[in-house]
Tab-separated table of C-alpha atoms in Angstrom:
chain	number	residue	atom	x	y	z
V	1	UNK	CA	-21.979	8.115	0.647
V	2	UNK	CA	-19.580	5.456	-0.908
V	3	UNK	CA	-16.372	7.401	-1.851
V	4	UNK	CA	-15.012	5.948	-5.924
V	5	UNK	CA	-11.822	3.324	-5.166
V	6	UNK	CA	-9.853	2.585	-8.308
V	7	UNK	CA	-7.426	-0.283	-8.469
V	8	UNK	CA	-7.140	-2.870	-5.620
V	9	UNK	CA	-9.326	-2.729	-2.140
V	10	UNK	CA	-7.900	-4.942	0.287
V	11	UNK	CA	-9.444	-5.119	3.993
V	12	UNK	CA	-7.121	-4.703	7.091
V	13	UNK	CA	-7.933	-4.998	10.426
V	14	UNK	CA	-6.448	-2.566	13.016
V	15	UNK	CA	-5.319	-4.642	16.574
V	16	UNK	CA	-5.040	-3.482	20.155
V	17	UNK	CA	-1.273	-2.921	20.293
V	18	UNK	CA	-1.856	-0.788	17.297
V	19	UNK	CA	-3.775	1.780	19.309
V	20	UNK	CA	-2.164	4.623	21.161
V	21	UNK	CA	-3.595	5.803	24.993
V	22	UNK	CA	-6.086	7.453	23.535
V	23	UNK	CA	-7.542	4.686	21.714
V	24	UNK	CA	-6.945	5.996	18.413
V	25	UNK	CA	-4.918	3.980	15.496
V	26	UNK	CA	-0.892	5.580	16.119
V	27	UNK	CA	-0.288	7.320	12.836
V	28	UNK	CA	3.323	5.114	12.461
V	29	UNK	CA	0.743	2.113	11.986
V	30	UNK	CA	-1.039	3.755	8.937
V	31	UNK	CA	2.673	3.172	7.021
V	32	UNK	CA	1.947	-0.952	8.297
V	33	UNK	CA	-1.566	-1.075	7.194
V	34	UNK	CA	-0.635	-0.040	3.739
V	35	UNK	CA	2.380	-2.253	3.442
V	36	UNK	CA	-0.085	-4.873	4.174
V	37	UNK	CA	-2.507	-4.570	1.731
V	38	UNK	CA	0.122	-4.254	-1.031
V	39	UNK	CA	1.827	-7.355	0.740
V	40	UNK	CA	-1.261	-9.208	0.505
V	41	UNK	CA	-1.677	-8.078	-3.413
V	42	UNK	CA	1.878	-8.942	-4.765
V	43	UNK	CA	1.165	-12.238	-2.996
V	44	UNK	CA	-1.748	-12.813	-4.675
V	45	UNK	CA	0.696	-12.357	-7.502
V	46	UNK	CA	2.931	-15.116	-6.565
V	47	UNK	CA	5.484	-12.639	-4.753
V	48	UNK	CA	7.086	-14.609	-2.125
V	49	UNK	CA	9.755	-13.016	0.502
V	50	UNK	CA	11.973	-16.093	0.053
V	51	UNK	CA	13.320	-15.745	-3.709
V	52	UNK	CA	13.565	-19.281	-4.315
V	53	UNK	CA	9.609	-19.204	-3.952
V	54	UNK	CA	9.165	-16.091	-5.597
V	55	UNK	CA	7.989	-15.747	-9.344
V	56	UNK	CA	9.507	-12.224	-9.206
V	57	UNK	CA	13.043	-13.601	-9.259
V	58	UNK	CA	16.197	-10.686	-8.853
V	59	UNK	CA	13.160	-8.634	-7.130
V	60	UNK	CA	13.931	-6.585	-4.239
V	61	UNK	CA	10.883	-3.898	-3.521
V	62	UNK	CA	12.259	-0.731	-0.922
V	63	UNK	CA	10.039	2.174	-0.089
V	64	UNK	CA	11.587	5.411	-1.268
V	65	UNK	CA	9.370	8.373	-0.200
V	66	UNK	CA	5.478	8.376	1.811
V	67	UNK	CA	3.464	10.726	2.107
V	68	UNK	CA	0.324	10.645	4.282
V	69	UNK	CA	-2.395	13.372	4.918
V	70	UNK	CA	-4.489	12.285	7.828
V	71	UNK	CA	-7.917	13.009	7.375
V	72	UNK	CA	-10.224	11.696	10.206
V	73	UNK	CA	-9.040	9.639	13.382
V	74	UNK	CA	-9.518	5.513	13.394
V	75	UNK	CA	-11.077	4.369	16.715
V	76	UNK	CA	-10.487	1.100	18.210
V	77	UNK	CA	-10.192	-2.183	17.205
V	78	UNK	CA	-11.911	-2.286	13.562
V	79	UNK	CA	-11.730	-3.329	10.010
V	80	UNK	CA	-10.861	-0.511	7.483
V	81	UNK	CA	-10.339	-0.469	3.691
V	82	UNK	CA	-7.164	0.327	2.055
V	83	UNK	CA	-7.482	1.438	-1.529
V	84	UNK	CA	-4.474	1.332	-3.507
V	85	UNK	CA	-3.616	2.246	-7.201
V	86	UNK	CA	-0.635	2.901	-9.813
V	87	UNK	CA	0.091	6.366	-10.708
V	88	UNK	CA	3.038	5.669	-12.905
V	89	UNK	CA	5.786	2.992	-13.351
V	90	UNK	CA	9.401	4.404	-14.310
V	91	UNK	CA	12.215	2.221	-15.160
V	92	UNK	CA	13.159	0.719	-11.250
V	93	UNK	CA	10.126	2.573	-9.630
V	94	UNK	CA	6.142	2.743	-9.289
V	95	UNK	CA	4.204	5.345	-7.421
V	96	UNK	CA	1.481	4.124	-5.613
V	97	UNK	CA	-1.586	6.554	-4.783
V	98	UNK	CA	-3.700	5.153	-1.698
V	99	UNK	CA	-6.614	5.440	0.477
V	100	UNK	CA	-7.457	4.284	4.096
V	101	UNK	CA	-11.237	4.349	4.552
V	102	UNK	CA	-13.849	2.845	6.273
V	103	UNK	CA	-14.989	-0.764	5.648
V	104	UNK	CA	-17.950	0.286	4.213
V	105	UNK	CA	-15.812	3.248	2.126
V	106	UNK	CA	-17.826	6.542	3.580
V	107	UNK	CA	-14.928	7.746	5.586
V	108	UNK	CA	-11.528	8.560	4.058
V	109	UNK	CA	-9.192	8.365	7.050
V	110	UNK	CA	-5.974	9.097	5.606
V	111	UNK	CA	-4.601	9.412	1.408
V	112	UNK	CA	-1.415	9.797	-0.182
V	113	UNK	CA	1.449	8.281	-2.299
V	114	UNK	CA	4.144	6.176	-2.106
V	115	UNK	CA	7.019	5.600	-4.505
V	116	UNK	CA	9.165	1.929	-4.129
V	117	UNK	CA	12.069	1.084	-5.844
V	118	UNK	CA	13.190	-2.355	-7.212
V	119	UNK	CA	17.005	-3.030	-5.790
V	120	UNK	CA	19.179	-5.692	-7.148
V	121	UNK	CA	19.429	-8.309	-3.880
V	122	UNK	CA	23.240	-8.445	-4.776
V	123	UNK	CA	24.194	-5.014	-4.772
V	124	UNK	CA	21.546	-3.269	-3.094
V	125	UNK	CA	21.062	-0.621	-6.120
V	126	UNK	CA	18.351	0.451	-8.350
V	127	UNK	CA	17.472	-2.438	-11.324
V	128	UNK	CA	14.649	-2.491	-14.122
V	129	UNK	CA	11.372	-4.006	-13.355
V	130	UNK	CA	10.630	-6.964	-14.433
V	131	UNK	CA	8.169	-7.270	-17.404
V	132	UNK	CA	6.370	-9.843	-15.397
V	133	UNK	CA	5.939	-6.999	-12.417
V	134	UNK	CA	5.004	-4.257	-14.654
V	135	UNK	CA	2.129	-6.765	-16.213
V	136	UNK	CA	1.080	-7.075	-13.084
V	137	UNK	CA	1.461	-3.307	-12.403
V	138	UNK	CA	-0.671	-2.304	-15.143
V	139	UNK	CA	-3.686	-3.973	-13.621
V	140	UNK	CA	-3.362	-1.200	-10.842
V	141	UNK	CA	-2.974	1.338	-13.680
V	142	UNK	CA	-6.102	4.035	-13.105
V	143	UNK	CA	-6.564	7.293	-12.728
V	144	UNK	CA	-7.450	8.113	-8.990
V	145	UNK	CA	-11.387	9.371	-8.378
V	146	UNK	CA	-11.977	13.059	-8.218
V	147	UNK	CA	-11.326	14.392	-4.488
């Protein structure tokens, strides 16, 4: 059984030094695998960590709250799926619903939802979102699948 993936699927692969002794992904790296595929999506975007690269100028994105059920253990070294989508989008902040599943998308690993906040580089507090990020917000802009 495929299990429904709104919004953006990016693949990840899970490494060695990822693993804990038991051979099993450490649950501090599911945090890492989603920061990648969201990485890899705002880059796609032309989101660059060096503002003078950036088109996001004054665009500073901080994680404000995760939450993560675990639902079945990752195994070794392997490629997964992350599924990611946008819940809502307030004045500085998005919330981000996710999945981790299998590459082929029959096992759902872990789910939850993470809200970031856009900072001001200067001062380090909350500013609006750009309209050019929430354009590219609202193609992430579904409802999640039934559970």
């Amino acid at each position: 059984m495929t299990i429904s993936t709104p919004g953006r699927t990016v693949p990840v692969r899970v490494h060695f030094d990822e693993l804990d002794p038991w051979g099993m992904l450490h649950h501090s790296r599911y945090a890492v695998l989603l920061d990648r595929a969201i990485l890899t999506f705002w880059s796609e975007h032309g989101a660059d960590i060096d503002p003078s690269r950036s088109a996001f100028k004054g665009a500073m994105g901080v994680v404000r709250d995760l939450a993560i059920t675990y639902r079945a253990p990752i195994s070794g070294i392997c490629e997964l799926a992350v599924c990611f989508w946008v819940e809502s989008v307030g004045r500085s902040s998005v919330v981000y619903g996710f999945k981790l599943l299998s590459s082929d998308l029959s096992v759902l690993h872990a789910e939850g939802r993470r809200v970031d906040v856009n900072i001001d580089p200067g001062t380090l507090t909350s500013a609006p979102l750009s309209e050019a990020a929430r354009e590219v917000l609202m193609t992430l802009h579904e409802a999640p699948p039934p559970h």
